[in-house]
CSV table of C-alpha atoms and ligand atoms in Angstrom, one decimal:
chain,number,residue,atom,x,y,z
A,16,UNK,CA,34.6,7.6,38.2
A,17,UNK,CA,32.8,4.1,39.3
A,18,UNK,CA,29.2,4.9,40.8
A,19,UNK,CA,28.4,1.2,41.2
A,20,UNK,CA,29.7,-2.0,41.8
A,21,UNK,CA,28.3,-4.8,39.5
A,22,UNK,CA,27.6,-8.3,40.0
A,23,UNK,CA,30.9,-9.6,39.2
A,24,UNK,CA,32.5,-7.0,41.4
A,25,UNK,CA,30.4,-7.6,44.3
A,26,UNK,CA,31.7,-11.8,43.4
A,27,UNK,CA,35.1,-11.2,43.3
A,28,UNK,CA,35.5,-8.2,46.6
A,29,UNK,CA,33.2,-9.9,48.5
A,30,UNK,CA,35.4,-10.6,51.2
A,31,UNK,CA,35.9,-7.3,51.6
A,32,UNK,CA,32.8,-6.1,52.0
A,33,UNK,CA,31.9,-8.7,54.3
A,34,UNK,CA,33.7,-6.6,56.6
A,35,UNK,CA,32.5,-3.9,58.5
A,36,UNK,CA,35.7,-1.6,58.0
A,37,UNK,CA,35.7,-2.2,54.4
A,38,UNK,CA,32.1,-3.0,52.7
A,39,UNK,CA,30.5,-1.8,49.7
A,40,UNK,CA,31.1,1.6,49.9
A,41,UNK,CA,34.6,1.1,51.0
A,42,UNK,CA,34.8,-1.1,48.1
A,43,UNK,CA,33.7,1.6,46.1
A,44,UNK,CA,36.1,3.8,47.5
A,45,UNK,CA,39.2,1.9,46.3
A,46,UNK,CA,37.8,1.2,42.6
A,47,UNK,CA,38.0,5.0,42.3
A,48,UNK,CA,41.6,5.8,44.1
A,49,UNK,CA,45.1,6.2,42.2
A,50,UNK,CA,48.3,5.0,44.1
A,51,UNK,CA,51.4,4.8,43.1
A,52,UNK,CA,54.1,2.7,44.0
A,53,UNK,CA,58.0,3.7,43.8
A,54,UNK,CA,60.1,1.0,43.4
A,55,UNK,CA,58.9,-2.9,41.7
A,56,UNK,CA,61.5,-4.8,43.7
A,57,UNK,CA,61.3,-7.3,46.7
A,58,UNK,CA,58.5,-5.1,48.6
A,59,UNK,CA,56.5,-3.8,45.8
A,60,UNK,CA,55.9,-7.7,44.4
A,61,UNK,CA,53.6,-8.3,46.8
A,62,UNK,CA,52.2,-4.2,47.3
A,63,UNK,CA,51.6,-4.0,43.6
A,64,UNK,CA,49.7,-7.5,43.4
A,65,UNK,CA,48.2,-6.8,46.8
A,66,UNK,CA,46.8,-3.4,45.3
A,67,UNK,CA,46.0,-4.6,41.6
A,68,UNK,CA,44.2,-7.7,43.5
A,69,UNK,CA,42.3,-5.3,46.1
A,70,UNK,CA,40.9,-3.5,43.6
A,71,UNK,CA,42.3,-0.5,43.5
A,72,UNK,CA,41.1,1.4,40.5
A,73,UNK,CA,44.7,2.5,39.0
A,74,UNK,CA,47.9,2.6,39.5
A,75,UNK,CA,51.2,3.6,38.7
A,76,UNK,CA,54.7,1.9,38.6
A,77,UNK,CA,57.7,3.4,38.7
A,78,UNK,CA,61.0,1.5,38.5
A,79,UNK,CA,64.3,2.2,36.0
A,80,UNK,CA,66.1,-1.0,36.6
A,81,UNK,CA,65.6,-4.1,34.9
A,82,UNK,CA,64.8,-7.8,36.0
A,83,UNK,CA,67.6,-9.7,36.7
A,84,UNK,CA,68.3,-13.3,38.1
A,85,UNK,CA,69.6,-12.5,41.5
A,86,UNK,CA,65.9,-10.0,42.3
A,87,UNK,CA,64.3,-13.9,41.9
A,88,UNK,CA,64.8,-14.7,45.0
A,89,UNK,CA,62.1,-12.1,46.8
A,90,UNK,CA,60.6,-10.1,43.6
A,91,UNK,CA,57.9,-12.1,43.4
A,92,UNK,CA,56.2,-10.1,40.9
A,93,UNK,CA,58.3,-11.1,38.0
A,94,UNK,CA,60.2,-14.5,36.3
A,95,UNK,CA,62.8,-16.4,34.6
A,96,UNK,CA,61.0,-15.5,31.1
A,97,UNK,CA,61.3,-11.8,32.1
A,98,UNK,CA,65.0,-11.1,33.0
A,99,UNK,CA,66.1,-8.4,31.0
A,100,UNK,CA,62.3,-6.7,31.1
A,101,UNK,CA,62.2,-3.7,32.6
A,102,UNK,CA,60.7,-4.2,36.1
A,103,UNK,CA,57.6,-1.5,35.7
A,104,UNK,CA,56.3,-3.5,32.6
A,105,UNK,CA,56.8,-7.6,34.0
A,106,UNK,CA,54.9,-6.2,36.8
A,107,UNK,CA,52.2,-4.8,34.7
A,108,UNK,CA,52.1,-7.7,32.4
A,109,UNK,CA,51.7,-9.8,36.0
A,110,UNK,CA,49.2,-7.7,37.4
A,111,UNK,CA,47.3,-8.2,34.2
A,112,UNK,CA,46.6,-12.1,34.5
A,113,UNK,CA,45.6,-11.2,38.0
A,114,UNK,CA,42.8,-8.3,37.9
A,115,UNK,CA,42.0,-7.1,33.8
A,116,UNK,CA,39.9,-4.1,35.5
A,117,UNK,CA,43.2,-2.7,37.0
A,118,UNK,CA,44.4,0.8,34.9
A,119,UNK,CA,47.7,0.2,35.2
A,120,UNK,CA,50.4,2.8,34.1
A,121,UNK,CA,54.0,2.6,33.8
A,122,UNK,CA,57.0,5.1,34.3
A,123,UNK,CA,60.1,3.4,33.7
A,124,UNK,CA,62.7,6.6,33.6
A,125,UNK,CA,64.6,7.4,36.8
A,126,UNK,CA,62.7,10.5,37.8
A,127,UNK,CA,64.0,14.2,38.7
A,128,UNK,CA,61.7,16.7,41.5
A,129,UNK,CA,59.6,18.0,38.4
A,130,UNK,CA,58.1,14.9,37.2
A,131,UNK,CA,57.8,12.8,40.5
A,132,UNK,CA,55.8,15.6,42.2
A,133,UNK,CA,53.6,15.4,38.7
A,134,UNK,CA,53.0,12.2,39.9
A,135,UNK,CA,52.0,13.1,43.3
A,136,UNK,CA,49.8,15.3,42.5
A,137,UNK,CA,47.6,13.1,40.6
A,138,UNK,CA,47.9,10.4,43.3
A,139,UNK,CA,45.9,9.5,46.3
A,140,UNK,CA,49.0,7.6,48.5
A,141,UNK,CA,52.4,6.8,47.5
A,142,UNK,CA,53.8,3.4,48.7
A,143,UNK,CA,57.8,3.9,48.6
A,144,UNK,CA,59.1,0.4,48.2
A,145,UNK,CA,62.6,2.0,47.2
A,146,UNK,CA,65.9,0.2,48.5
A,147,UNK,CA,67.8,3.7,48.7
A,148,UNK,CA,68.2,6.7,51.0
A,149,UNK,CA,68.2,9.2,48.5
A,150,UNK,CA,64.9,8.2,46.9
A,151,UNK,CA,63.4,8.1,50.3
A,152,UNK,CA,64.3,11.1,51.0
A,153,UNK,CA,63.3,12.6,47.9
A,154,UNK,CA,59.7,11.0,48.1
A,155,UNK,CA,59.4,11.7,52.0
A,156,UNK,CA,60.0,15.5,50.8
A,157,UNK,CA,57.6,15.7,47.9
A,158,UNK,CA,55.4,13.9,49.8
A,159,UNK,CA,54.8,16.6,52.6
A,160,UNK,CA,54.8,19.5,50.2
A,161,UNK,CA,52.0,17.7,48.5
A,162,UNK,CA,50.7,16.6,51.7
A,163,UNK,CA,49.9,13.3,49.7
A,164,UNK,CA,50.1,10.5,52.4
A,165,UNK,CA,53.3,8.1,52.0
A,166,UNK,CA,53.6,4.0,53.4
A,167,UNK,CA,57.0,4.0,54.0
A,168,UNK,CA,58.6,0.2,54.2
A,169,UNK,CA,62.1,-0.7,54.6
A,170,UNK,CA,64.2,-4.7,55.1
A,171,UNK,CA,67.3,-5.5,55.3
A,172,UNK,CA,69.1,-9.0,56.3
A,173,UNK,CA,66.8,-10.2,59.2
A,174,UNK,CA,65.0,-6.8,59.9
A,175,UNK,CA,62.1,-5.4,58.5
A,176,UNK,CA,60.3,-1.4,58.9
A,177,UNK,CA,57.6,-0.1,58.4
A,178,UNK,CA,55.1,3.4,59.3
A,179,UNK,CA,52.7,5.7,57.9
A,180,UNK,CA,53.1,9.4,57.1
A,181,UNK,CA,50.1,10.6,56.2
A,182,UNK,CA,50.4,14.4,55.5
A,183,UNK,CA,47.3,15.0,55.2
A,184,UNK,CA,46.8,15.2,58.9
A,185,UNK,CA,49.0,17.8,61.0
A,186,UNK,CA,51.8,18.2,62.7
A,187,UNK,CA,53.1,14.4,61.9
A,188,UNK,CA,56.1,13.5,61.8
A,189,UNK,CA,57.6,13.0,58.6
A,190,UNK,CA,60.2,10.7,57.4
A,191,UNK,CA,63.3,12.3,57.9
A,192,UNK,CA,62.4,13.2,61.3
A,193,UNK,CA,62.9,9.4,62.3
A,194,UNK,CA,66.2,9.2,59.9
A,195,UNK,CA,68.0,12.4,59.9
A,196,UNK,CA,70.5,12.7,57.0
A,197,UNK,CA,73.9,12.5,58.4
A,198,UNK,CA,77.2,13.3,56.9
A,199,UNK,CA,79.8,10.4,56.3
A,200,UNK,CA,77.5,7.8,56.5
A,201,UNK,CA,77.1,5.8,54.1
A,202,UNK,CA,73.5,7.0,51.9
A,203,UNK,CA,73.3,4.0,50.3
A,204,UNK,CA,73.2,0.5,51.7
A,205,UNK,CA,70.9,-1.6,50.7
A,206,UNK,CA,69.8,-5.5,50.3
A,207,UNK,CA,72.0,-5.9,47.7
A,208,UNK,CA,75.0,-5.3,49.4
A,209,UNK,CA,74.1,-7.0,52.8
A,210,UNK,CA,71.4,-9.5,52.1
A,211,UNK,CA,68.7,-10.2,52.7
A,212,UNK,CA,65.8,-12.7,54.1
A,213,UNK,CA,63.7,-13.7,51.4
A,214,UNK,CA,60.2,-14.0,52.6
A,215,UNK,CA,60.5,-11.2,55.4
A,216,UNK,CA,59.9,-8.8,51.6
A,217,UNK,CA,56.6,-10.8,51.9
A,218,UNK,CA,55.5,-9.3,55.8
A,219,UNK,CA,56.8,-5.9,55.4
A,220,UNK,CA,55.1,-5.8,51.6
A,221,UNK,CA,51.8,-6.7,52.6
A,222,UNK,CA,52.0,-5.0,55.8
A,223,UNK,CA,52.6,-1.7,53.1
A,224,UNK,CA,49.1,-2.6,51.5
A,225,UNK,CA,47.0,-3.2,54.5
A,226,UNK,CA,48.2,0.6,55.6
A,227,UNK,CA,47.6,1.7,52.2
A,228,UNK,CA,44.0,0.0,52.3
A,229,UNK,CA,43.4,1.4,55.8
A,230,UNK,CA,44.9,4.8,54.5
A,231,UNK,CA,42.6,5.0,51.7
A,232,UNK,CA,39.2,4.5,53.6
A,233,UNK,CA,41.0,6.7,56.4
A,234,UNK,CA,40.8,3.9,59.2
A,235,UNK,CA,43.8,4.2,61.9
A,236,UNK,CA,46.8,3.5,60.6
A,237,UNK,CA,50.2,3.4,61.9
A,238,UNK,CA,50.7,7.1,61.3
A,239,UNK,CA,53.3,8.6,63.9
A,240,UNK,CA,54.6,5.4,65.0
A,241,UNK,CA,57.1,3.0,63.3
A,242,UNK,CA,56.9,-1.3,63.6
A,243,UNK,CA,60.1,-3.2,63.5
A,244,UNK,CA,59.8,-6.9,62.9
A,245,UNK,CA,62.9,-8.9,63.7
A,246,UNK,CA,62.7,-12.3,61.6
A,247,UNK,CA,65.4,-14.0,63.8
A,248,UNK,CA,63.1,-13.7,66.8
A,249,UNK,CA,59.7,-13.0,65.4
A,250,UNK,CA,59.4,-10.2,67.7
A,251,UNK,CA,57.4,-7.3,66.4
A,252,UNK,CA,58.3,-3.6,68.6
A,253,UNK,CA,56.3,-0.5,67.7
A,254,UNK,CA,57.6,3.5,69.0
A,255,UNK,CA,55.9,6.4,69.0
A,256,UNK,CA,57.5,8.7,66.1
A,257,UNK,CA,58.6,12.2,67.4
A,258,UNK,CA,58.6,15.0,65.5
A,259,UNK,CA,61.4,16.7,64.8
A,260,UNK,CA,62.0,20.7,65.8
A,261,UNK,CA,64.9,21.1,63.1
A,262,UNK,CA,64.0,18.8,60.2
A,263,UNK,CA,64.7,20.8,57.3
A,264,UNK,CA,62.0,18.9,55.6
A,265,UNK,CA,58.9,19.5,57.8
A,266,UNK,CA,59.5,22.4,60.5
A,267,UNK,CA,59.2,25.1,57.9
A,268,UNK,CA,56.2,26.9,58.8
B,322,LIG,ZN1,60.4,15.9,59.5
């Protein structure tokens, strides 16, 4: 637990807490928060360096897969000297040119109900930067039995998602209220398959870590509604998130 900021801390955040949202004891706020971030791929680059640079006091990565030349092109995060690496640990060593103070841990196993919701439990927000259903899902679910507030971010060719489900409040919406899971459709597709617009990893990833920011010093964030950006036009839609009367995930009371 941090008490203080000292005088190099008060150097390096002070943009920060020039603001009125933020300041010093918002500053102080983050130093002493844990998030962890799912997924160290095109969006959680910039989220992970976004956090570690914020000065969020620790953090978590959790990715199985391993760097490789084609991930270049958005993951930001990692480098020509680090394909092969496993994506968890080039983001750590990353993160640790950028901020020293950052307690960074790394999870680098594909992980099963047991251990993720050991995770969420000793976690202040979870930022799912996933490029799957299934572990959308899965975190979505964990999530909102934990009621541990998820930033949910999503792109794909031109188009880029993103909302807020913070659990902690009631009666939100959750994630698979917006996406119900259907049968026959494919559970799967991802960038990888139909490509994807480099830089638009950039928006939607930073967009994740303002919410997260906001999240953590419980300033309004864009819980119950979802933002589409369309990179072709540049236009940016929001819609009010509905809950849904038969999710099986959150209508169980
Ligand atoms: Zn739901």
């Amino acid at each position: 637990m941090i008490n203080e900021l000292n005088d190099e801390q008060l150097e390096r955040y002070g943009r920060h807490i020039l603001l009125d949202e933020i300041g010093y004891e918002g500053q102080l706020t983050l130093a002493n928060k844990r998030v962890a971030i799912v997924g160290l791929g095109g969006l959680g680059s910039p989220v992970a360096l976004y956090m570690a640079s914020a000065g969020i006091g620790e953090l978590t990565l959790i990715d199985f897969d391993s760097v490789e030349l084609s991930n270049l092109q958005r993951q930001l995060i990692h480098n020509e000297q680090r394909i092969g690496v496993n994506k968890a640990i080039s983001a750590k060593q990353s993160i640790s040119i950028l901020n020293q103070e950052t307690r960074v841990n790394t999870i680098t196993d594909k992980l099963d109900d047991s251990k993720l919701e050991e995770v969420i439990i000793h976690h202040d927000l979870i930022l799912d930067c996933t490029d799957n259903f299934d572990s959308r899902y899965q975190l979505n679910r964990l999530c909102y039995q934990h009621k541990t507030p998820l930033v949910s971010g999503a792109a794909i060719r031109w188009e880029g998602q993103i909302s807020t489900y913070d659990f902690s409040k009631k009666e939100q919406p959750c994630y698979q209220c917006l996406f119900p899971r259907k049968i026959n459709t494919p559970s799967n597709e991802s960038c990888t398959q139909s490509g994807v617009v480099a830089p638009l990893l950039g928006i939607i990833g930073s967009m994740q870590a303002i919410e997260a920011i906001k999240c953590l010093l419980n300033l309004p964030t864009l819980n119950g509604k979802l933002t589409i950006i369309d990179g072709l036009t540049m236009q940016i839609r929001q819609f009010n998130l509905i809950k849904d009367p038969n999710c099986p995930t959150c209508n169980n009371k």
